[in-house]
Amino acid sequence: MTIIDTFPHVKKAYFVKACNLDNSDAMERQGRLISLDVMRGIVIAAMLLVNNPGSWSYVYAPLLHAEWNGLTPTDLIYPFFVFMMGVSLSFSSACNPQKPVWERVRKILTRSVLLFLAGLLLSIISDLCSGSFSWGTLRIMGVLQGLAAAYLFSALIVLRIKNRAMLLIIPSVILIGYVILLNIAGGYSLSDMNIIARVDYLLLGEQHLMQEYLPDGTAIGFEPESILSTFPRTAQVMYGAYVGKLLKSCSEKEKPLLEIFSVGTLALLAGFVLQYADPVNKKIWSSSFTLVTTGAACLVLSALVCHIDMKGRSSGTGFFRVFGMNPLFLYLLCQIFSSFMDMHCEGLGMSIKTYMYSQWLSPVFGKYLGSLVYAIFIVLITWIPGLLLYKKKIFIKL
């Protein structure tokens, strides 16, 4: 029984012929859960919104990351995308046992390299536009680089797993090991002696990391998409792959939702309990943070599957489906566009972004709301080319 038989509202026509970097995935699957595209779209739109305020000095608190320990709505966005990468992995050709192992490994390696290089390209463009480019200080890690590393390791593991339960056991062991490491090696302090920072200094160099500021204002190199935090992100992708396999192989439409909801609830509770020994912290991607955000993602996804795919209520989701069909491409496009908006313009004496915010938006809407309006403008500008691609049935994958 295919996923179309399980969810009758998912139509084969929704899966269209596409021009992409890896067209075979789309053409091989027999159906598509609209809720997966909607959730990816919501996550990407939210990511673009929080990444592009008119002024970083005037941002509403829920649209900022927690300074260290704690959780804000913004802290959910990136881990939700990591989780959704795992869900999508279960439907990809990397998990197709009918294909030779060497071909699946080649696709995994190719996609990982493309994601990593795309992230480096964004760093280079951003530095060039700001006038601060230097190979000696180029940030090596980043959002896409973190995704690339987590995808590489998780996909290679999933490739060899036959027993679905192992997709829960292996990541749980990884998270336990990460808790032990952080506890014995000083992984919970914001300092250059943190084990996460020390590994990054050794392998990447302090000049190639993001800067964090201590309470006294001292700047240190501390990378939120660090090398060590690749391990819990890998675990999160694997949890997503488990949920994806549930959706892919189920024979009764109520059963997977009940299991996904149960797994999400247990992960959420486990994360809240674990925080007493392992604080919820995005910047070190703590195990409790992984569990809490995975649990929340499971609950949101189960609600969307129930509402959209089971009940056939997809009206009003078109805006997010546009983002969800070309998520990484639109993220890249938006970040490049934002970098050019940040460039200093000689004619204006400032960047176009600063001019729009200071001369138009802030006087009309106020400093905080004007900053949010600019972010909404960036999201809508990015949506327009996404809509054109969607209408032409062109889905670009990295």
Tab-separated table of C-alpha atoms in Angstrom:
chain	number	residue	atom	x	y	z
A	1	MET	CA	0.000	0.000	0.000
A	2	THR	CA	1.410	3.378	-0.986
A	3	ILE	CA	1.123	6.657	0.811
A	4	ILE	CA	-1.555	7.722	-1.695
A	5	ASP	CA	-3.708	4.764	-0.603
A	6	THR	CA	-3.161	5.726	3.012
A	7	PHE	CA	-3.944	9.417	2.500
A	8	PRO	CA	-6.587	9.646	-0.253
A	9	HIS	CA	-6.373	13.439	-0.434
A	10	VAL	CA	-2.791	13.239	-1.723
A	11	LYS	CA	-3.032	13.244	-5.519
A	12	LYS	CA	-0.503	11.885	-7.967
A	13	ALA	CA	-0.960	15.051	-9.970
A	14	TYR	CA	0.567	16.993	-7.103
A	15	PHE	CA	3.835	15.302	-7.908
A	16	VAL	CA	4.867	17.018	-11.101
A	17	LYS	CA	7.739	16.758	-13.489
A	18	ALA	CA	10.438	19.080	-12.236
A	19	CYS	CA	13.698	20.642	-13.293
A	20	ASN	CA	16.058	20.097	-10.384
A	21	LEU	CA	19.522	18.981	-9.447
A	22	ASP	CA	18.247	15.550	-8.458
A	23	ASN	CA	15.102	14.922	-10.423
A	24	SER	CA	14.936	11.202	-9.731
A	25	ASP	CA	13.619	11.601	-6.171
A	26	ALA	CA	10.542	13.461	-7.330
A	27	MET	CA	9.826	11.193	-10.231
A	28	GLU	CA	10.187	7.966	-8.293
A	29	ARG	CA	7.778	8.660	-5.470
A	30	GLN	CA	4.147	7.944	-6.147
A	31	GLY	CA	2.671	10.640	-3.970
A	32	ARG	CA	3.433	13.599	-1.749
A	33	LEU	CA	2.129	14.674	1.598
A	34	ILE	CA	1.147	18.308	1.212
A	35	SER	CA	1.668	18.836	4.947
A	36	LEU	CA	5.413	18.204	4.589
A	37	ASP	CA	5.715	21.004	2.038
A	38	VAL	CA	3.572	23.299	4.172
A	39	MET	CA	5.685	22.701	7.274
A	40	ARG	CA	8.934	23.231	5.360
A	41	GLY	CA	7.427	26.410	3.917
A	42	ILE	CA	6.414	27.703	7.345
A	43	VAL	CA	9.925	27.032	8.659
A	44	ILE	CA	11.683	28.729	5.729
A	45	ALA	CA	9.376	31.770	5.832
A	46	ALA	CA	9.967	32.069	9.582
A	47	MET	CA	13.728	31.715	9.091
A	48	LEU	CA	13.772	34.534	6.544
A	49	LEU	CA	11.627	36.687	8.825
A	50	VAL	CA	13.886	36.421	11.882
A	51	ASN	CA	17.100	36.736	9.846
A	52	ASN	CA	16.211	40.044	8.202
A	53	PRO	CA	14.977	42.744	10.608
A	54	GLY	CA	15.212	46.365	9.546
A	55	SER	CA	17.489	46.985	12.526
A	56	TRP	CA	19.010	44.455	14.912
A	57	SER	CA	18.716	47.098	17.639
A	58	TYR	CA	14.923	46.992	17.426
A	59	VAL	CA	13.602	43.435	17.304
A	60	TYR	CA	10.668	42.042	19.269
A	61	ALA	CA	11.884	39.577	21.911
A	62	PRO	CA	10.154	36.452	20.453
A	63	LEU	CA	12.034	37.041	17.180
A	64	LEU	CA	15.443	36.818	18.879
A	65	HIS	CA	17.409	33.751	19.948
A	66	ALA	CA	17.962	33.080	23.633
A	67	GLU	CA	21.225	34.692	24.726
A	68	TRP	CA	22.443	31.424	26.248
A	69	ASN	CA	20.278	28.950	28.175
A	70	GLY	CA	16.558	29.010	27.439
A	71	LEU	CA	14.219	28.813	24.492
A	72	THR	CA	12.381	31.379	22.379
A	73	PRO	CA	10.031	30.777	19.424
A	74	THR	CA	12.910	31.708	17.110
A	75	ASP	CA	15.026	28.902	18.575
A	76	LEU	CA	12.552	26.366	17.177
A	77	ILE	CA	13.032	27.334	13.535
A	78	TYR	CA	16.398	25.843	12.626
A	79	PRO	CA	15.894	22.536	14.514
A	80	PHE	CA	12.482	22.182	12.853
A	81	PHE	CA	14.227	22.378	9.483
A	82	VAL	CA	16.846	19.847	10.628
A	83	PHE	CA	14.022	17.520	11.677
A	84	MET	CA	12.187	18.000	8.371
A	85	MET	CA	15.378	17.143	6.499
A	86	GLY	CA	15.209	13.761	8.220
A	87	VAL	CA	11.543	13.285	7.319
A	88	SER	CA	12.326	14.060	3.684
A	89	LEU	CA	15.319	11.712	3.798
A	90	SER	CA	12.986	8.755	4.287
A	91	PHE	CA	11.224	9.575	1.023
A	92	SER	CA	14.407	10.205	-0.974
A	93	SER	CA	16.278	7.849	-3.262
A	94	ALA	CA	18.988	7.611	-0.592
A	95	CYS	CA	16.603	5.294	1.247
A	96	ASN	CA	15.462	3.389	-1.842
A	97	PRO	CA	16.696	-0.218	-1.419
A	98	GLN	CA	16.115	-0.865	-5.119
A	99	LYS	CA	19.029	1.383	-6.033
A	100	PRO	CA	22.651	0.218	-5.745
A	101	VAL	CA	24.397	1.260	-2.531
A	102	TRP	CA	27.165	3.046	-4.429
A	103	GLU	CA	24.608	5.211	-6.248
A	104	ARG	CA	22.868	6.161	-3.031
A	105	VAL	CA	26.171	6.992	-1.342
A	106	ARG	CA	27.170	9.110	-4.338
A	107	LYS	CA	23.945	11.127	-4.080
A	108	ILE	CA	24.426	11.619	-0.345
A	109	LEU	CA	27.999	12.822	-0.810
A	110	THR	CA	27.046	15.084	-3.716
A	111	ARG	CA	24.222	16.742	-1.822
A	112	SER	CA	26.347	17.217	1.282
A	113	VAL	CA	29.134	18.872	-0.703
A	114	LEU	CA	26.665	21.132	-2.553
A	115	LEU	CA	25.051	22.247	0.713
A	116	PHE	CA	28.413	22.963	2.313
A	117	LEU	CA	29.688	24.918	-0.697
A	118	ALA	CA	26.418	26.870	-0.880
A	119	GLY	CA	26.884	27.879	2.759
A	120	LEU	CA	30.459	28.996	2.098
A	121	LEU	CA	29.260	30.974	-0.914
A	122	LEU	CA	26.770	32.827	1.294
A	123	SER	CA	29.546	33.691	3.753
A	124	ILE	CA	31.762	34.999	0.945
A	125	ILE	CA	28.969	37.097	-0.618
A	126	SER	CA	27.979	38.520	2.774
A	127	ASP	CA	31.568	39.534	3.561
A	128	LEU	CA	32.101	40.989	0.078
A	129	CYS	CA	28.959	43.089	0.343
A	130	SER	CA	29.914	44.360	3.777
A	131	GLY	CA	33.468	45.130	2.652
A	132	SER	CA	35.016	42.824	5.227
A	133	PHE	CA	35.984	39.855	3.080
A	134	SER	CA	39.195	38.048	3.936
A	135	TRP	CA	40.121	34.416	3.511
A	136	GLY	CA	41.796	34.613	6.902
A	137	THR	CA	38.545	35.455	8.709
A	138	LEU	CA	35.958	33.726	6.505
A	139	ARG	CA	33.352	31.904	8.590
A	140	ILE	CA	33.658	28.240	7.656
A	141	MET	CA	30.584	26.856	9.387
A	142	GLY	CA	27.034	28.180	9.149
A	143	VAL	CA	23.402	27.133	8.749
A	144	LEU	CA	23.817	25.255	5.464
A	145	GLN	CA	27.203	23.848	6.466
A	146	GLY	CA	25.639	22.511	9.659
A	147	LEU	CA	22.839	20.946	7.624
A	148	ALA	CA	25.364	19.411	5.238
A	149	ALA	CA	27.355	17.726	8.006
A	150	ALA	CA	24.270	16.429	9.824
A	151	TYR	CA	22.749	15.175	6.569
A	152	LEU	CA	25.957	13.404	5.541
A	153	PHE	CA	26.343	11.383	8.739
A	154	SER	CA	22.658	10.667	9.298
A	155	ALA	CA	22.003	9.637	5.683
A	156	LEU	CA	24.962	7.244	5.668
A	157	ILE	CA	23.675	5.666	8.895
A	158	VAL	CA	20.062	5.481	7.689
A	159	LEU	CA	21.310	3.904	4.475
A	160	ARG	CA	22.440	0.805	6.391
A	161	ILE	CA	19.610	0.544	8.919
A	162	LYS	CA	17.022	-2.177	8.355
A	163	ASN	CA	15.261	-2.069	11.713
A	164	ARG	CA	13.210	1.125	12.094
A	165	ALA	CA	13.561	1.050	15.888
A	166	MET	CA	17.283	1.703	15.458
A	167	LEU	CA	16.362	5.189	14.205
A	168	LEU	CA	15.283	5.895	17.770
A	169	ILE	CA	17.966	3.937	19.584
A	170	ILE	CA	21.070	5.233	17.767
A	171	PRO	CA	20.256	8.966	18.079
A	172	SER	CA	19.300	8.479	21.728
A	173	VAL	CA	22.717	6.916	22.390
A	174	ILE	CA	24.341	9.861	20.579
A	175	LEU	CA	22.471	12.340	22.797
A	176	ILE	CA	23.422	10.484	25.980
A	177	GLY	CA	27.062	10.501	24.915
A	178	TYR	CA	26.855	14.237	24.157
A	179	VAL	CA	25.462	14.959	27.634
A	180	ILE	CA	28.311	13.002	29.226
A	181	LEU	CA	30.892	14.830	27.095
A	182	LEU	CA	29.562	18.294	27.942
A	183	ASN	CA	29.364	17.489	31.652
A	184	ILE	CA	32.894	16.134	31.984
A	185	ALA	CA	34.557	18.619	29.634
A	186	GLY	CA	32.988	21.941	30.641
A	187	GLY	CA	30.570	22.279	27.758
A	188	TYR	CA	27.983	24.529	29.412
A	189	SER	CA	29.956	27.727	29.947
A	190	LEU	CA	30.153	30.583	27.474
A	191	SER	CA	33.927	30.855	27.370
A	192	ASP	CA	36.915	30.027	25.212
A	193	MET	CA	37.567	27.074	27.547
A	194	ASN	CA	34.310	25.383	26.542
A	195	ILE	CA	35.083	22.012	24.924
A	196	ILE	CA	32.980	23.029	21.903
A	197	ALA	CA	35.049	26.181	21.391
A	198	ARG	CA	38.338	24.370	21.972
A	199	VAL	CA	37.588	21.755	19.305
A	200	ASP	CA	36.594	24.493	16.841
A	201	TYR	CA	39.746	26.493	17.645
A	202	LEU	CA	41.834	23.404	16.968
A	203	LEU	CA	40.155	22.301	13.736
A	204	LEU	CA	38.872	25.573	12.259
A	205	GLY	CA	40.816	28.371	13.918
A	206	GLU	CA	39.344	31.079	16.151
A	207	GLN	CA	39.333	33.653	13.333
A	208	HIS	CA	36.927	31.506	11.295
A	209	LEU	CA	34.183	31.415	13.939
A	210	MET	CA	31.261	33.660	14.804
A	211	GLN	CA	31.806	36.071	17.659
A	212	GLU	CA	29.978	35.877	20.956
A	213	TYR	CA	30.222	38.475	23.706
A	214	LEU	CA	30.802	37.721	27.368
A	215	PRO	CA	28.880	39.695	30.043
A	216	ASP	CA	31.850	42.078	30.370
A	217	GLY	CA	31.761	42.795	26.618
A	218	THR	CA	34.775	40.669	25.705
A	219	ALA	CA	34.444	39.065	22.250
A	220	ILE	CA	35.336	35.404	21.799
A	221	GLY	CA	35.056	33.032	18.883
A	222	PHE	CA	32.116	30.700	19.490
A	223	GLU	CA	30.403	28.877	16.639
A	224	PRO	CA	26.722	27.915	17.143
A	225	GLU	CA	26.994	25.507	14.190
A	226	SER	CA	30.076	23.920	15.717
A	227	ILE	CA	31.796	20.677	14.830
A	228	LEU	CA	30.767	18.912	18.038
A	229	SER	CA	27.135	20.040	17.764
A	230	THR	CA	26.993	18.105	14.489
A	231	PHE	CA	26.383	15.013	16.631
A	232	PRO	CA	23.074	16.109	18.213
A	233	ARG	CA	21.961	17.593	14.883
A	234	THR	CA	22.671	14.215	13.292
A	235	ALA	CA	20.515	12.628	15.981
A	236	GLN	CA	17.719	15.062	15.183
A	237	VAL	CA	17.834	14.211	11.479
A	238	MET	CA	17.575	10.530	12.403
A	239	TYR	CA	14.536	11.173	14.575
A	240	GLY	CA	13.004	12.904	11.570
A	241	ALA	CA	13.872	9.901	9.393
A	242	TYR	CA	12.023	7.658	11.856
A	243	VAL	CA	8.911	9.807	11.555
A	244	GLY	CA	9.283	9.850	7.774
A	245	LYS	CA	9.414	6.071	7.640
A	246	LEU	CA	6.260	5.902	9.744
A	247	LEU	CA	4.443	8.124	7.275
A	248	LYS	CA	5.832	6.248	4.291
A	249	SER	CA	5.083	2.701	5.329
A	250	CYS	CA	1.878	2.990	7.345
A	251	SER	CA	-1.202	0.993	6.379
A	252	GLU	CA	-3.742	2.716	8.619
A	253	LYS	CA	-3.947	6.483	8.511
A	254	GLU	CA	-4.720	6.898	12.216
A	255	LYS	CA	-1.820	4.718	13.388
A	256	PRO	CA	1.164	6.848	12.278
A	257	LEU	CA	-0.325	10.025	13.718
A	258	LEU	CA	-0.858	8.359	17.075
A	259	GLU	CA	2.720	7.088	17.108
A	260	ILE	CA	4.185	10.397	15.935
A	261	PHE	CA	2.159	12.236	18.566
A	262	SER	CA	3.316	9.762	21.231
A	263	VAL	CA	6.977	10.030	20.209
A	264	GLY	CA	6.694	13.822	20.180
A	265	THR	CA	5.119	13.936	23.617
A	266	LEU	CA	7.732	11.601	25.105
A	267	ALA	CA	10.593	13.558	23.510
A	268	LEU	CA	9.178	16.820	24.836
A	269	LEU	CA	8.829	15.442	28.357
A	270	ALA	CA	12.272	13.821	28.241
A	271	GLY	CA	13.814	17.113	27.158
A	272	PHE	CA	12.151	19.049	29.964
A	273	VAL	CA	13.329	16.490	32.544
A	274	LEU	CA	16.857	16.304	31.107
A	275	GLN	CA	17.305	20.082	31.276
A	276	TYR	CA	18.152	19.811	34.980
A	277	ALA	CA	21.388	18.046	34.032
A	278	ASP	CA	21.687	19.423	30.519
A	279	PRO	CA	20.272	22.957	30.065
A	280	VAL	CA	18.183	23.734	26.982
A	281	ASN	CA	20.657	25.666	24.849
A	282	LYS	CA	20.648	26.196	21.101
A	283	LYS	CA	24.180	27.558	20.822
A	284	ILE	CA	25.656	24.279	22.039
A	285	TRP	CA	22.703	22.294	20.614
A	286	SER	CA	22.308	20.477	23.912
A	287	SER	CA	20.606	17.090	24.054
A	288	SER	CA	17.677	18.557	25.986
A	289	PHE	CA	17.328	21.207	23.260
A	290	THR	CA	17.327	18.452	20.621
A	291	LEU	CA	14.606	16.496	22.425
A	292	VAL	CA	12.384	19.489	23.172
A	293	THR	CA	12.517	20.807	19.604
A	294	THR	CA	12.082	17.322	18.116
A	295	GLY	CA	9.051	16.778	20.295
A	296	ALA	CA	7.561	20.110	19.287
A	297	ALA	CA	8.232	19.357	15.610
A	298	CYS	CA	6.480	15.979	15.903
A	299	LEU	CA	3.405	17.570	17.433
A	300	VAL	CA	3.212	20.308	14.800
A	301	LEU	CA	3.706	17.833	11.958
A	302	SER	CA	1.078	15.422	13.254
A	303	ALA	CA	-1.404	18.295	13.504
A	304	LEU	CA	-0.657	19.395	9.933
A	305	VAL	CA	-0.923	15.856	8.536
A	306	CYS	CA	-4.255	15.379	10.281
A	307	HIS	CA	-5.686	18.720	9.160
A	308	ILE	CA	-4.293	18.888	5.614
A	309	ASP	CA	-3.766	15.343	4.348
A	310	MET	CA	-6.324	13.332	6.283
A	311	LYS	CA	-9.122	15.892	6.274
A	312	GLY	CA	-8.195	17.407	2.922
A	313	ARG	CA	-8.181	20.985	4.211
A	314	SER	CA	-5.318	22.463	2.238
A	315	SER	CA	-6.966	25.765	1.348
A	316	GLY	CA	-4.968	28.725	2.576
A	317	THR	CA	-1.680	26.814	2.549
A	318	GLY	CA	-0.565	27.954	-0.908
A	319	PHE	CA	1.685	30.726	0.425
A	320	PHE	CA	3.741	28.270	2.455
A	321	ARG	CA	3.709	25.541	-0.187
A	322	VAL	CA	5.528	27.955	-2.494
A	323	PHE	CA	8.354	28.159	0.044
A	324	GLY	CA	8.157	24.458	0.841
A	325	MET	CA	8.672	23.297	-2.751
A	326	ASN	CA	11.950	25.210	-3.206
A	327	PRO	CA	13.092	25.756	0.382
A	328	LEU	CA	16.879	25.766	0.124
A	329	PHE	CA	16.966	27.625	-3.184
A	330	LEU	CA	14.716	30.392	-1.837
A	331	TYR	CA	16.785	30.566	1.348
A	332	LEU	CA	19.914	31.068	-0.754
A	333	LEU	CA	18.198	33.622	-2.967
A	334	CYS	CA	16.946	35.602	0.019
A	335	GLN	CA	20.290	35.631	1.796
A	336	ILE	CA	22.072	36.855	-1.344
A	337	PHE	CA	19.433	39.542	-1.909
A	338	SER	CA	19.706	40.629	1.737
A	339	SER	CA	23.486	40.897	1.448
A	340	PHE	CA	23.123	43.255	-1.519
A	341	MET	CA	20.543	45.303	0.394
A	342	ASP	CA	23.160	45.698	3.139
A	343	MET	CA	25.802	47.060	0.750
A	344	HIS	CA	26.854	50.666	1.253
A	345	CYS	CA	25.404	52.863	-1.511
A	346	GLU	CA	27.483	55.939	-2.306
A	347	GLY	CA	24.500	57.884	-3.622
A	348	LEU	CA	22.541	57.379	-0.402
A	349	GLY	CA	25.456	57.507	2.001
A	350	MET	CA	24.159	54.302	3.568
A	351	SER	CA	22.823	50.925	2.537
A	352	ILE	CA	19.443	50.573	0.823
A	353	LYS	CA	18.231	48.625	3.839
A	354	THR	CA	19.253	51.355	6.272
A	355	TYR	CA	17.713	53.997	4.035
A	356	MET	CA	14.381	52.142	3.775
A	357	TYR	CA	14.234	51.567	7.494
A	358	SER	CA	15.389	54.992	8.699
A	359	GLN	CA	13.648	57.141	6.086
A	360	TRP	CA	10.448	55.249	5.319
A	361	LEU	CA	9.544	52.483	7.733
A	362	SER	CA	10.681	53.756	11.117
A	363	PRO	CA	9.023	57.191	10.757
A	364	VAL	CA	5.720	55.607	9.707
A	365	PHE	CA	5.528	52.456	11.849
A	366	GLY	CA	7.922	53.158	14.699
A	367	LYS	CA	11.273	51.532	15.362
A	368	TYR	CA	10.181	48.027	16.378
A	369	LEU	CA	7.225	47.607	14.033
A	370	GLY	CA	9.171	49.245	11.201
A	371	SER	CA	11.937	46.702	11.706
A	372	LEU	CA	9.377	43.889	11.485
A	373	VAL	CA	7.753	45.390	8.388
A	374	TYR	CA	11.112	45.364	6.625
A	375	ALA	CA	11.529	41.662	7.485
A	376	ILE	CA	8.041	40.955	6.095
A	377	PHE	CA	9.006	42.865	2.936
A	378	ILE	CA	12.039	40.585	2.480
A	379	VAL	CA	9.862	37.483	2.911
A	380	LEU	CA	7.346	38.705	0.325
A	381	ILE	CA	10.053	39.701	-2.159
A	382	THR	CA	11.517	36.197	-1.866
A	383	TRP	CA	8.082	34.620	-2.290
A	384	ILE	CA	7.569	36.190	-5.737
A	385	PRO	CA	10.272	34.203	-7.603
A	386	GLY	CA	9.191	31.176	-5.584
A	387	LEU	CA	5.665	31.595	-6.920
A	388	LEU	CA	6.945	31.832	-10.499
A	389	LEU	CA	8.921	28.611	-10.064
A	390	TYR	CA	5.912	26.933	-8.456
A	391	LYS	CA	3.589	27.891	-11.316
A	392	LYS	CA	6.104	26.650	-13.878
A	393	LYS	CA	6.508	23.422	-11.895
A	394	ILE	CA	10.233	23.966	-11.456
A	395	PHE	CA	11.509	22.574	-8.185
A	396	ILE	CA	15.209	23.171	-7.564
A	397	LYS	CA	16.907	20.841	-5.102
A	398	LEU	CA	20.346	21.049	-3.547
